[in-house]
Short mmCIF file of C-alpha atoms in Angstrom, two decimals:
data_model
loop_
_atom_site.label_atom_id
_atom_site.label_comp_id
_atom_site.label_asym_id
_atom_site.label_seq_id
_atom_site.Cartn_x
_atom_site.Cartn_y
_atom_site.Cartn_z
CA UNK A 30 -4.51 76.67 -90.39
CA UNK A 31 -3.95 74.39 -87.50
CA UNK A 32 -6.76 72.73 -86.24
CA UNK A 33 -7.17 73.25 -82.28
CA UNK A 34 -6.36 70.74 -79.70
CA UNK A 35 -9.27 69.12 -78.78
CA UNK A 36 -10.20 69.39 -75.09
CA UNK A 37 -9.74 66.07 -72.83
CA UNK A 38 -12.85 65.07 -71.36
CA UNK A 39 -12.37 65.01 -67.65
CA UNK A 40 -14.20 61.80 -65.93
CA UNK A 41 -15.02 60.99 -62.49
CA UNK A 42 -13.42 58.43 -60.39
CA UNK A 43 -16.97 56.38 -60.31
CA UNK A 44 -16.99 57.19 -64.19
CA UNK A 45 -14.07 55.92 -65.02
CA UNK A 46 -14.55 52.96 -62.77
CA UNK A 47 -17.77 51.64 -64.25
CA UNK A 48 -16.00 52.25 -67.52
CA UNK A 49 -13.41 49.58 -66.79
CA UNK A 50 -15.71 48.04 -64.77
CA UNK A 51 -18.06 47.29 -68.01
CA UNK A 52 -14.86 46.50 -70.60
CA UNK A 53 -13.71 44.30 -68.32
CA UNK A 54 -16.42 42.27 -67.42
CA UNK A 55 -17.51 42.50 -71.02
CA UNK A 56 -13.93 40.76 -72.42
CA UNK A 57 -13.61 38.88 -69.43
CA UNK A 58 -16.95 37.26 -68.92
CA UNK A 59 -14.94 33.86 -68.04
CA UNK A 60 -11.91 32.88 -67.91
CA UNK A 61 -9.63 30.01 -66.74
CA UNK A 62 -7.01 30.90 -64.16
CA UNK A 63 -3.98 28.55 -63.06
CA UNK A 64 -2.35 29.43 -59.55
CA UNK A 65 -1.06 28.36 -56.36
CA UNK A 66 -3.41 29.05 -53.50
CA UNK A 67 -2.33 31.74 -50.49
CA UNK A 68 -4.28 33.07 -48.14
CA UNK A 69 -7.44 31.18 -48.11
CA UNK A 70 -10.37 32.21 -45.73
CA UNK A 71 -13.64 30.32 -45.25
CA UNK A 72 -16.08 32.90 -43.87
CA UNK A 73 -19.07 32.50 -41.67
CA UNK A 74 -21.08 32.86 -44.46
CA UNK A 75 -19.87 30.47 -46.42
CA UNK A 76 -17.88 32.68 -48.98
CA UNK A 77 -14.29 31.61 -49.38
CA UNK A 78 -11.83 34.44 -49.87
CA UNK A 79 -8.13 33.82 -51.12
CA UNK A 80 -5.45 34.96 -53.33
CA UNK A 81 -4.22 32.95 -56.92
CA UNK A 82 -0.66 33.43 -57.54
CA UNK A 83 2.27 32.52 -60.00
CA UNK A 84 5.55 33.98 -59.44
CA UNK A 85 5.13 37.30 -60.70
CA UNK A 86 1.48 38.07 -60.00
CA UNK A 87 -1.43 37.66 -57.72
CA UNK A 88 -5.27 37.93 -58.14
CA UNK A 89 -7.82 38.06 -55.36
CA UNK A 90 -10.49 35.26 -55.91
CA UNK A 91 -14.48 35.40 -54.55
CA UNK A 92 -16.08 31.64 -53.95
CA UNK A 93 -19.67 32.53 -53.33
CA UNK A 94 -20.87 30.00 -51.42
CA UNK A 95 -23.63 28.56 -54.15
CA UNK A 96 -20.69 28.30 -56.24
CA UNK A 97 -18.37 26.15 -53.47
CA UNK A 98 -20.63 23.69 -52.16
CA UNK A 99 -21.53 22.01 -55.20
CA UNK A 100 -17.61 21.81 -56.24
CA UNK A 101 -16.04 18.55 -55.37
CA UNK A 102 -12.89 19.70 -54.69
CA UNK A 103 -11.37 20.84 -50.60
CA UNK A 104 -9.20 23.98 -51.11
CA UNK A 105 -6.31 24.76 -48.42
CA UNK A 106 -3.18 27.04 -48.64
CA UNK A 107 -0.44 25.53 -51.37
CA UNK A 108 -3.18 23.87 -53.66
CA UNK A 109 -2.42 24.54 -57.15
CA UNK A 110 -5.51 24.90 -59.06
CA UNK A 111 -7.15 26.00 -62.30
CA UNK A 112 -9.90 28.75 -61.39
CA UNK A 113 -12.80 29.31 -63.57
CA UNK A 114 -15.03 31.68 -63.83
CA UNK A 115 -15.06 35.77 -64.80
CA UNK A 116 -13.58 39.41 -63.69
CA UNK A 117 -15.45 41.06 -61.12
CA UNK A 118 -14.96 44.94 -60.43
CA UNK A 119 -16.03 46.31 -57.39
CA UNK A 120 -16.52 50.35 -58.10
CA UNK A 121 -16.22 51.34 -54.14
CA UNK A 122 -12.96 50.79 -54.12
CA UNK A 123 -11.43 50.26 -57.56
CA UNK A 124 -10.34 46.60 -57.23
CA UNK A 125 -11.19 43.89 -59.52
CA UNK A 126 -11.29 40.18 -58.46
CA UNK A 127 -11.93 36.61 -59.93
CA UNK A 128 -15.12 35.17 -59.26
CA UNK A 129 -14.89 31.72 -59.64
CA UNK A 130 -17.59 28.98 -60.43
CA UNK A 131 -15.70 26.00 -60.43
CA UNK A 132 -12.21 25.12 -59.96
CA UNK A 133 -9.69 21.56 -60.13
CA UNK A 134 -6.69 20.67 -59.14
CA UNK A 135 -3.55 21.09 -61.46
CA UNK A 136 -0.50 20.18 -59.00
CA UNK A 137 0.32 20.39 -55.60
CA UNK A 138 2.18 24.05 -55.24
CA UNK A 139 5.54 24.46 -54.35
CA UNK A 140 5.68 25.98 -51.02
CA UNK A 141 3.47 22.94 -50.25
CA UNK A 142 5.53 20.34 -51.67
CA UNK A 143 8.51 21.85 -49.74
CA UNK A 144 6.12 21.72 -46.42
CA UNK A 145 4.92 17.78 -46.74
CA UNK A 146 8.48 17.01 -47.32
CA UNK A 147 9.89 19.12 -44.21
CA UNK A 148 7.16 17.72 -42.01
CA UNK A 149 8.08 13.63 -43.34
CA UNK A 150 11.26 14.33 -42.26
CA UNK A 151 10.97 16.76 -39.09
CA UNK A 152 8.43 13.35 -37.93
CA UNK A 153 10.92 10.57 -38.67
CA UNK A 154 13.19 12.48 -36.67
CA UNK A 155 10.80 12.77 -33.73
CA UNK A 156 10.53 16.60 -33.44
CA UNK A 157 6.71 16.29 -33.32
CA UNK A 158 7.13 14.42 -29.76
CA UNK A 159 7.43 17.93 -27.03
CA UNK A 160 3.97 17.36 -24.72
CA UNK A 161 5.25 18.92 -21.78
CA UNK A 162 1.91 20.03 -19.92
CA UNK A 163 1.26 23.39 -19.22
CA UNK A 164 0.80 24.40 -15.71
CA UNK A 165 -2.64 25.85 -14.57
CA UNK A 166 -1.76 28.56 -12.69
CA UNK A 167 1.41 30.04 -15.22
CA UNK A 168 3.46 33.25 -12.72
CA UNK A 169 4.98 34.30 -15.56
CA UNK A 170 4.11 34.10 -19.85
CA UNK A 171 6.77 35.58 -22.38
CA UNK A 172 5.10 36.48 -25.46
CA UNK A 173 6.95 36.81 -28.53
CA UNK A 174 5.39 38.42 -31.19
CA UNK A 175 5.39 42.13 -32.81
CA UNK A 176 4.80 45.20 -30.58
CA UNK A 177 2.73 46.68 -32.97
CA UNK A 178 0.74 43.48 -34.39
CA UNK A 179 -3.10 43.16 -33.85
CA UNK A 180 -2.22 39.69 -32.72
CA UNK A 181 -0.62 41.27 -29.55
CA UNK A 182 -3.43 43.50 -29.01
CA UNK A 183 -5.83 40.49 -29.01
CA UNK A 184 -4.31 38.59 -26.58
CA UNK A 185 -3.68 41.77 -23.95
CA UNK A 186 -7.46 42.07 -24.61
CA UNK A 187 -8.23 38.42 -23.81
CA UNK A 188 -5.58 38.56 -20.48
CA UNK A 189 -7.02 40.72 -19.24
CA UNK A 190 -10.81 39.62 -18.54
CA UNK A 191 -9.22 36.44 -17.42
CA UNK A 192 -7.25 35.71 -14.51
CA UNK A 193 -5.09 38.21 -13.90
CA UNK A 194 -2.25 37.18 -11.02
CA UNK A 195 0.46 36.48 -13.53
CA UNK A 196 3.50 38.55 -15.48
CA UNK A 197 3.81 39.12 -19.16
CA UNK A 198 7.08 39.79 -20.90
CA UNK A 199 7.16 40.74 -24.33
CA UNK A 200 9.76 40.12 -26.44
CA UNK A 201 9.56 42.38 -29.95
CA UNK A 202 9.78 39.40 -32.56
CA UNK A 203 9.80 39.50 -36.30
CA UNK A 204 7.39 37.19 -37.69
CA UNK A 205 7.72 38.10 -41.46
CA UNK A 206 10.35 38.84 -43.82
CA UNK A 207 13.36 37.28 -44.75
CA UNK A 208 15.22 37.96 -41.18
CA UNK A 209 12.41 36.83 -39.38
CA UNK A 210 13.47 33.40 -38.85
CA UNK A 211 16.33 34.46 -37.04
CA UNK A 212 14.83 36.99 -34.95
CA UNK A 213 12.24 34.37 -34.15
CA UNK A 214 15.31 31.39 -32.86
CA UNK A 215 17.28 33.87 -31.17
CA UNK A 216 14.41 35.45 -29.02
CA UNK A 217 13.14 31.72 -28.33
CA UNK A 218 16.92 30.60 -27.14
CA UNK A 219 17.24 33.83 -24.61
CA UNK A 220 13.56 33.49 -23.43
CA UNK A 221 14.25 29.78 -22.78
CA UNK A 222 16.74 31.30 -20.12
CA UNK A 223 14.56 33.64 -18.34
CA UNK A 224 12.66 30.93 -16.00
CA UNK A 225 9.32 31.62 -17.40
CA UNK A 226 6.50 29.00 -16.94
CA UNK A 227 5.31 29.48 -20.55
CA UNK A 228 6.45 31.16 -23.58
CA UNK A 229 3.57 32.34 -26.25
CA UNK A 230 4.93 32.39 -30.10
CA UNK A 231 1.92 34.19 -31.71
CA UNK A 232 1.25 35.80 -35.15
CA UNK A 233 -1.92 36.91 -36.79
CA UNK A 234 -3.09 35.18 -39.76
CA UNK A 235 -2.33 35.71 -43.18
CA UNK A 236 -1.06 33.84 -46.69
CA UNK A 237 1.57 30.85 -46.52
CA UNK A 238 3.95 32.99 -47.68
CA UNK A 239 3.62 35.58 -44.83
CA UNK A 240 3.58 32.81 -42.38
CA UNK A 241 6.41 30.92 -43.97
CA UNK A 242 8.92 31.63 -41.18
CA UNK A 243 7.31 29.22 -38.79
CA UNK A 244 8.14 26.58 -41.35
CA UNK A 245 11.55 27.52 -41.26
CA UNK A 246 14.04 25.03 -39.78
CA UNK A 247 15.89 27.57 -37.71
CA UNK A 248 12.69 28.11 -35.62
CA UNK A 249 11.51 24.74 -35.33
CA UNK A 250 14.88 23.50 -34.01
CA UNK A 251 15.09 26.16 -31.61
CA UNK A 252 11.27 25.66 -30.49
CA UNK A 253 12.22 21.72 -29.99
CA UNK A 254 15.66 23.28 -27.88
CA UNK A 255 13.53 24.93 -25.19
CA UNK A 256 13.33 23.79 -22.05
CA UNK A 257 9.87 25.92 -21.13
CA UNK A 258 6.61 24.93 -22.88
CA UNK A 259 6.29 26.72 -25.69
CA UNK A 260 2.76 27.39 -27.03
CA UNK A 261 2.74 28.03 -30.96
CA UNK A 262 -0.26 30.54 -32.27
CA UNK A 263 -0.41 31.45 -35.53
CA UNK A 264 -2.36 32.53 -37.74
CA UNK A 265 -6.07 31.24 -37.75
CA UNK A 266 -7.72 28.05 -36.82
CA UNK A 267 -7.08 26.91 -40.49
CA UNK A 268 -3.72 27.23 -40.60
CA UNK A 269 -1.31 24.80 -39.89
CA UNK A 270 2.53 25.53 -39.27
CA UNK A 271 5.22 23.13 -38.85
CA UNK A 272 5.99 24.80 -35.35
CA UNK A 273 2.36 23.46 -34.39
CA UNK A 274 3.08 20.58 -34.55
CA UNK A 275 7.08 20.88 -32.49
CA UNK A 276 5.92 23.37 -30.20
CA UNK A 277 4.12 21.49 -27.12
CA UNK A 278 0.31 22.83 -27.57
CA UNK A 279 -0.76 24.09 -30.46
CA UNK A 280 -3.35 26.48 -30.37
CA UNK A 281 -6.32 28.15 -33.09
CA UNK A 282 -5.31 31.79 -32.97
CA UNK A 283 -3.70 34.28 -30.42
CA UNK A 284 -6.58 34.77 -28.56
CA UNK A 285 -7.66 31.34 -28.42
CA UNK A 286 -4.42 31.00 -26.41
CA UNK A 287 -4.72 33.11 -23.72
CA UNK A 288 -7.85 31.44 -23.45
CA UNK A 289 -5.50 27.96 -22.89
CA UNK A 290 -3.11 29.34 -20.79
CA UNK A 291 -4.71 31.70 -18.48
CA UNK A 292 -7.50 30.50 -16.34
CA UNK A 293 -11.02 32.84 -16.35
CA UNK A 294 -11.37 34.70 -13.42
CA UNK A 295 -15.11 34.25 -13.43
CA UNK A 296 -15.36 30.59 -13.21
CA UNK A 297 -12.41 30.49 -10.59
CA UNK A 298 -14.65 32.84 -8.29
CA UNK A 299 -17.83 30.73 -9.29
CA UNK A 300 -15.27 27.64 -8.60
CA UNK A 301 -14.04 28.65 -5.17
CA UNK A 302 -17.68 29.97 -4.43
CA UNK A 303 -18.90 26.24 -5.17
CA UNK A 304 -15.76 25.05 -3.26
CA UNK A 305 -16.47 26.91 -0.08
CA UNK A 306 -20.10 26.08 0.07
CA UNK A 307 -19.22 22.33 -0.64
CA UNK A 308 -16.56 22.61 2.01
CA UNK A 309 -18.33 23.92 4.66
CA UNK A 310 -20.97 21.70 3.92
CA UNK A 311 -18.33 18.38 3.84
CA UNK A 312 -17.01 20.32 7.20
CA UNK A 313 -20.40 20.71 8.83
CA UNK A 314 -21.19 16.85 7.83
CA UNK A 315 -17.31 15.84 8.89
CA UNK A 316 -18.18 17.72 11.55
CA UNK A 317 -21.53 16.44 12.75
CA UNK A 318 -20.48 12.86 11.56
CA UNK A 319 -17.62 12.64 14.08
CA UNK A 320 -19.41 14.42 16.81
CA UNK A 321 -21.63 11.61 16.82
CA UNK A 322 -19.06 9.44 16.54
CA UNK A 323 -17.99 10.63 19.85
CA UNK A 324 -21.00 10.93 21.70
CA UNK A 325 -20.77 7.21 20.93
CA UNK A 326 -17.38 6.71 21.96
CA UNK A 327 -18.28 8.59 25.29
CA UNK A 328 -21.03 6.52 26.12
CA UNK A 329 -19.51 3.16 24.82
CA UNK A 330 -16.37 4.69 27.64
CA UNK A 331 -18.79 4.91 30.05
CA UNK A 332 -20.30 1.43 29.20
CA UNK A 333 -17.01 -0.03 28.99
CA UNK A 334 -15.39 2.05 31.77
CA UNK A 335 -13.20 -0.28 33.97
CA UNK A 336 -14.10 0.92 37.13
CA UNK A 337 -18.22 0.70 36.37
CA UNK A 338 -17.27 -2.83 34.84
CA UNK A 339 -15.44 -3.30 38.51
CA UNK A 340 -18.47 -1.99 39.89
CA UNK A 341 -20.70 -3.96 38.49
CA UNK A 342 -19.11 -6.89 38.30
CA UNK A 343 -18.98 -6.04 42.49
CA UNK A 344 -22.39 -5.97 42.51
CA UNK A 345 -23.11 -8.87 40.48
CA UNK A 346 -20.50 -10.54 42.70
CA UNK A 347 -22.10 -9.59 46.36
CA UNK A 348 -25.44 -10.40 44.72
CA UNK A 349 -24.11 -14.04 44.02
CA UNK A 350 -22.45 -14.20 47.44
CA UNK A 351 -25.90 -13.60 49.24
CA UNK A 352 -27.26 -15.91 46.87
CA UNK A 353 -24.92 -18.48 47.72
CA UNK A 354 -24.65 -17.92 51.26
CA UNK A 355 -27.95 -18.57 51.02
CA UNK A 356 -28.15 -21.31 49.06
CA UNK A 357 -25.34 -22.68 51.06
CA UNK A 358 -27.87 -22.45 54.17
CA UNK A 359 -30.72 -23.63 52.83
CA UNK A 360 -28.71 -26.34 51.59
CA UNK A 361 -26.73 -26.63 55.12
CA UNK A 362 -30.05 -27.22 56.73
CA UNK A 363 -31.28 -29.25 54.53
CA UNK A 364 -28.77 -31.46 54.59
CA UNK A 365 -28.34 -31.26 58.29
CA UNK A 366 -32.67 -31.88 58.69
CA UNK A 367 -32.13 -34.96 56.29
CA UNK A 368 -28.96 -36.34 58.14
CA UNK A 369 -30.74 -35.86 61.33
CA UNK A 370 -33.55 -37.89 60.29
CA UNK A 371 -31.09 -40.42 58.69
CA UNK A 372 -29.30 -40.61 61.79
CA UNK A 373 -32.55 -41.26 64.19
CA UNK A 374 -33.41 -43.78 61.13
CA UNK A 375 -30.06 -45.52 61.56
CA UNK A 376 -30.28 -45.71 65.18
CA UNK A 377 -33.58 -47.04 64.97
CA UNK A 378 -32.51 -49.47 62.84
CA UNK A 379 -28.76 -50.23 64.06
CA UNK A 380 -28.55 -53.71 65.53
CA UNK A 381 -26.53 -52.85 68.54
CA UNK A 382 -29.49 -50.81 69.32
CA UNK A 383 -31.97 -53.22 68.79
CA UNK A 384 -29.66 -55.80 71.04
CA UNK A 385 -29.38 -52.77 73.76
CA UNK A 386 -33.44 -52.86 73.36
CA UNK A 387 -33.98 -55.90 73.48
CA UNK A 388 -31.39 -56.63 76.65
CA UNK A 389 -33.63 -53.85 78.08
CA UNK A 390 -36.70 -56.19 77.69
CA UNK A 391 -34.99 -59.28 78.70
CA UNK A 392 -33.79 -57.65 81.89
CA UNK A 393 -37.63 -56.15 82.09
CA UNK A 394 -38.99 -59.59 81.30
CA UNK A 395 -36.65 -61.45 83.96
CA UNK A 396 -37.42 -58.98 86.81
CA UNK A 397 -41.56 -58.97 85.30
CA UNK A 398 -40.81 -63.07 85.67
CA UNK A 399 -39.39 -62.91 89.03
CA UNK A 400 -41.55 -60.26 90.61
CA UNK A 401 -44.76 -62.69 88.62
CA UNK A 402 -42.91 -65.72 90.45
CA UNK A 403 -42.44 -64.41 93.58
CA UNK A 404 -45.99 -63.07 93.72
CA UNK A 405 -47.10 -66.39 92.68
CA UNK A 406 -44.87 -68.26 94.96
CA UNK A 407 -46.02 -65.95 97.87
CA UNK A 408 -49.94 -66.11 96.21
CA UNK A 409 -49.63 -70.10 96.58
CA UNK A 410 -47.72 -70.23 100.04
CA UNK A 411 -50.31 -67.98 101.27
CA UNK A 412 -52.67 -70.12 99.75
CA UNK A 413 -51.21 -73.32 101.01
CA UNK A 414 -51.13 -71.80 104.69
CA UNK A 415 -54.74 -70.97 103.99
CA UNK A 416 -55.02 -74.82 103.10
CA UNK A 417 -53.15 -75.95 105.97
CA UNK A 418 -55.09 -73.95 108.26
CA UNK A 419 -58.33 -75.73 106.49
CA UNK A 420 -57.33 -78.68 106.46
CA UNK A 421 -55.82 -78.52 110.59
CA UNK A 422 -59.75 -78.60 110.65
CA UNK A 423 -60.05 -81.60 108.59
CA UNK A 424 -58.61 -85.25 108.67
CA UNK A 425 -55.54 -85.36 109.21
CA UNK A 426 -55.78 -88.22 106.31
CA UNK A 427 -57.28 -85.93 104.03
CA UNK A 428 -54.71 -83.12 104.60
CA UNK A 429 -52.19 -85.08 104.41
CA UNK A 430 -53.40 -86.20 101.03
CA UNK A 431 -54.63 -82.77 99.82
CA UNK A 432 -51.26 -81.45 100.91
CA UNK A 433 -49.38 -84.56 99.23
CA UNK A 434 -51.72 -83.48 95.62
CA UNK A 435 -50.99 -79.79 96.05
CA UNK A 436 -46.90 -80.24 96.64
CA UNK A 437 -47.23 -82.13 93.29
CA UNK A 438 -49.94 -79.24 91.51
CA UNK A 439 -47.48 -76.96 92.89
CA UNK A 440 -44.68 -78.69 92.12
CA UNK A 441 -46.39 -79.31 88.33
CA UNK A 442 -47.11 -75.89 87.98
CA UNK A 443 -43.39 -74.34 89.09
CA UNK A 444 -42.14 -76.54 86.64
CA UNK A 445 -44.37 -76.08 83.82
CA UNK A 446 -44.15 -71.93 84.62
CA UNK A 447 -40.82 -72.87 84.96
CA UNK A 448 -40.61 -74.44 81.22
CA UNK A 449 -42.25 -71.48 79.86
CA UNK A 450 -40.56 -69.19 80.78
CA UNK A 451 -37.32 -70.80 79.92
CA UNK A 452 -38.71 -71.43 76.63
CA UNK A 453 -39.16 -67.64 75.83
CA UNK A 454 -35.79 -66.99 77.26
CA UNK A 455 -34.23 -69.14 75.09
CA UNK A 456 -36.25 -67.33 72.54
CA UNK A 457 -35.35 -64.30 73.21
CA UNK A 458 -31.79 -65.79 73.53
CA UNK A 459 -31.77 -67.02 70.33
CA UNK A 460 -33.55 -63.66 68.62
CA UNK A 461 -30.68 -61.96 70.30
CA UNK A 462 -27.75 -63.86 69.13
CA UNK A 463 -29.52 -64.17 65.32
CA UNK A 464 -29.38 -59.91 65.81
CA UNK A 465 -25.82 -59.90 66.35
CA UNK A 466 -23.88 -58.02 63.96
CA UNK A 467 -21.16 -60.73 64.15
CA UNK A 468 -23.21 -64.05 63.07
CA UNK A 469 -25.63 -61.73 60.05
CA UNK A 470 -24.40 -64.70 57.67
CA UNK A 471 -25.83 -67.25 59.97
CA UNK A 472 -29.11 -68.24 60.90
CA UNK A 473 -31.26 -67.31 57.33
CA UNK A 474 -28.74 -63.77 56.86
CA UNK A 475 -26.77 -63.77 53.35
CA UNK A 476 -24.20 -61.36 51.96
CA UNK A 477 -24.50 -60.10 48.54
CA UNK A 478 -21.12 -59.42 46.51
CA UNK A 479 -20.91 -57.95 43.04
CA UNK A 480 -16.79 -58.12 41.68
CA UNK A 481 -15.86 -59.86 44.75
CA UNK A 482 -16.97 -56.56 46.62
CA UNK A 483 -20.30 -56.13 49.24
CA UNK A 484 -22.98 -54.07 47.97
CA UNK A 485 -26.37 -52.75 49.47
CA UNK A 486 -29.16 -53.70 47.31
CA UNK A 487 -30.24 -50.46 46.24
CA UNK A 488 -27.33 -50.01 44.37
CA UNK A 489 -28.09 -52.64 41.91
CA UNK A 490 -29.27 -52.48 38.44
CA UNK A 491 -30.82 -54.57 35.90
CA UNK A 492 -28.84 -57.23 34.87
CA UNK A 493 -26.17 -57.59 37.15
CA UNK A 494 -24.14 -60.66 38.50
CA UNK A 495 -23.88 -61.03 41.86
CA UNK A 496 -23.02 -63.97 44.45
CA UNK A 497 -25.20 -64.54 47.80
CA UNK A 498 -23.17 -66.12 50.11
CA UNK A 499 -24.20 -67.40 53.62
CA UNK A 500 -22.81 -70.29 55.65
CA UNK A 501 -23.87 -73.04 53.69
CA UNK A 502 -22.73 -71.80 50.00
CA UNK A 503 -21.94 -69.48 47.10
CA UNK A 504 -24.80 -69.01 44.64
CA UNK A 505 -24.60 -66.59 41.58
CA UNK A 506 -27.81 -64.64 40.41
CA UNK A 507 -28.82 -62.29 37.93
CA UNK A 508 -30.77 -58.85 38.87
CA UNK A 509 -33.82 -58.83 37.10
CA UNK A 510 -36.12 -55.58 37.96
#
């Protein structure tokens, strides 16, 4: 008798699951993995997420961030490590991973070794030296990247909240696989020859392996060929290409280089908002500044207006010709009043006019003296008629004797009247030749010389040599006061 086939038991998927959930975790409480690391992530929360790989196989790994802080080690893409730690199933979705407690270095991988040694040699042979500066405003941006990639899809998203007055060509570009570094040259070389201002080489991220093809020396020479900036984004802000380094900016991610190249629209508006208000403010100011500047200029015109200066200067002019005419009068009569007296003063005191003068008497004083004589000639005849008539009364004896002692009174008298009156004649005589102008250096005058030249006395000063000279000598002197 056969015995009957025994009935399989039929599990559930979360059965079956927590079943190789617990043997696994149960046979693989820890372990010690060596690998190459690809695809690391460093999240927000401070879990790192990557992939351990040989050749043949890969593993996801789980750093929990208690776990990473305290390890000394940096991880990065290409490290070659030795994981430890234990096999982790997660039941939702049937997937097991390594989570890892502590992990060293065992080697540098080989993907990485081949990268350090490109990038030596790519530097000594100045490939890392394109900085051509991208322009602000960019009219037209070729993007080469997949149609169908997320990358793409970010940076349309990003484009378009920002400014928007520019032209986007895309060029369909492999950026994985084995052909993809040759899609990736060619579409650089033809885009180079399509006058753009910019062209965009953008990927999303991924493990070194994916983005190997940006290491590859096809695409860096033909990134260092081009002629038109090229910006190189790929992958995330982590990861570091070769073509980051040859293209001219480098930049995070996709997105983060739309956010390079394009401009936001916001900040522009907010910009030429700021820009208006400060210029018409400037242009007010300008305005103001240089309408004062001319209300200035006006009146410093009308100060310095040639024909008011003329007119001024006429005024000023006929005001200083009154004053002078005037001055010039005053100064006329003045002059005149003081020469006038000068002149009576030197006629007064001229000696022809004193001579004139005293002529004048002398004349006077001869007809006085002949009018006194005549009188008194006439006052005695009458006198002695008057005595002879007496004395015809008288002796004859005693008028001849009285008449014999008059004749010689009278004859006394006449001749002493006579005398005086000579005597003052020849006074006057003499006062009238010591007056003339022709003997001043006779008779007590002296003339004074100073250099062998006459001077008046008022026009000598203290100390001064000068000669006296009159008829009888020469005699030198000094002025004194």
């Amino acid at each position: 008798m056969h015995p009957q086939p025994q009935i399989p038991l039929i599990l559930q998927v979360s059965q079956l699951t927590m079943q190789i959930k617990s043997l696994l975790e149960s046979d693989f409480s820890y372990v010690e993995v060596q690998g190459e690391v690809s695809g690391f992530t460093h999240h927000n929360s401070g879990h790192i997420y990557f992939n351990l790989k040989d050749e043949h196989a890969t593993i996801a790994c789980t750093f929990f961030r208690h776990n990473s802080r305290n390890n000394p080690i940096k991880l990065q893409n290409g490290d070659k490590i030795i994981a430890k730690g234990s096999i982790s199933v997660f039941p939702p979705r049937g997937t097991y991973n390594l989570n890892i407690i502590k992990c060293v270095h065992s080697g540098i991988g080989d993907l990485k070794v081949q990268y350090e040694a490109l990038k030596k040699d790519l530097e000594a042979r100045n490939y890392f030296c394109k900085n051509k500066p991208l322009p602000k405003f960019p009219k037209r941006i070729i993007l080469l990247t997949s149609k169908t990639s997320a990358a793409l899809q970010d940076m349309i998203k990003v484009a378009s909240k920002r400014f928007c007055l520019c032209e986007f060509i895309l060029i369909d570009t492999l950026t994985q696989g084995r052909e993809a570094k040759y899609s990736i040259a060619k579409n650089l070389a033809y885009a180079d020859r399509l006058g753009a201002d910019i062209l965009v080489l953008a990927r999303g991220g991924g493990s070194i392996e994916d983005l190997w093809s940006f290491n590859e020396m096809e695409v860096l020479e033909a990134i260092f060929a081009c002629k038109t900036p090229v910006v190189s984004a790929i992958g995330h802000e982590i990861d570091y290409l070769l073509s980051d380094y040859v293209a001219d900016v480098r930049a995070p991610t996709p997105s983060a280089a739309m956010e390079m190249i394009l401009q936001d629209k916001d900040n522009l508006i907010t910009q030429l908002c700021d820009m208006e208000t400060l210029l018409t403010h400037k242009m007010q100011a300008h305005i103001t500044h240089k309408k004062s500047i001319l209300n200035h200029l006006t009146q410093n015109l009308e100060i310095l207006n040639p024909l008011q200066k003329i007119e001024q200067y006429q005024a000023i002019l006929q005001t200083l010709t009154h004053s002078l005419k005037d001055s010039i009068k005053w100064f006329y009569t003045q002059k005149k009043y003081i020469l006038s007296q000068q002149q009576e003063r030197l006629e007064l005191a001229k000696p022809t006019q004193k001579l004139l003068i005293m002529k004048t008497d002398i004349k006077t004083l001869r007809a006085a003296l002949n009018a006194q004589f005549m009188y008194f000639i006439e006052q005695k005849a009458n006198k002695q008629k008057q005595l002879y008539s007496d004395l015809e009364n008288t002796m004859f004896h005693v008028i001849t004797r009285k008449k014999a002692m008059l004749t010689f009174n009278l004859n006394m008298s006449m001749q002493h009247a006579l005398q005086q009156k000579r005597l003052m004649i020849n006074n006057l005589m003499d006062m009238l030749h010591t007056l003339d102008p022709s003997k001043k250096t006779q008779h007590g005058f002296a003339q004074i010389l100073k250099d062998n030249k006459l001077i008046q006395v008022c026009e000598l000063q203290n100390d001064d040599i000068i000669e006296i000279v009159d008829p009888s000598g020469i005699r030198k002197a000094r002025i004194l006061s």
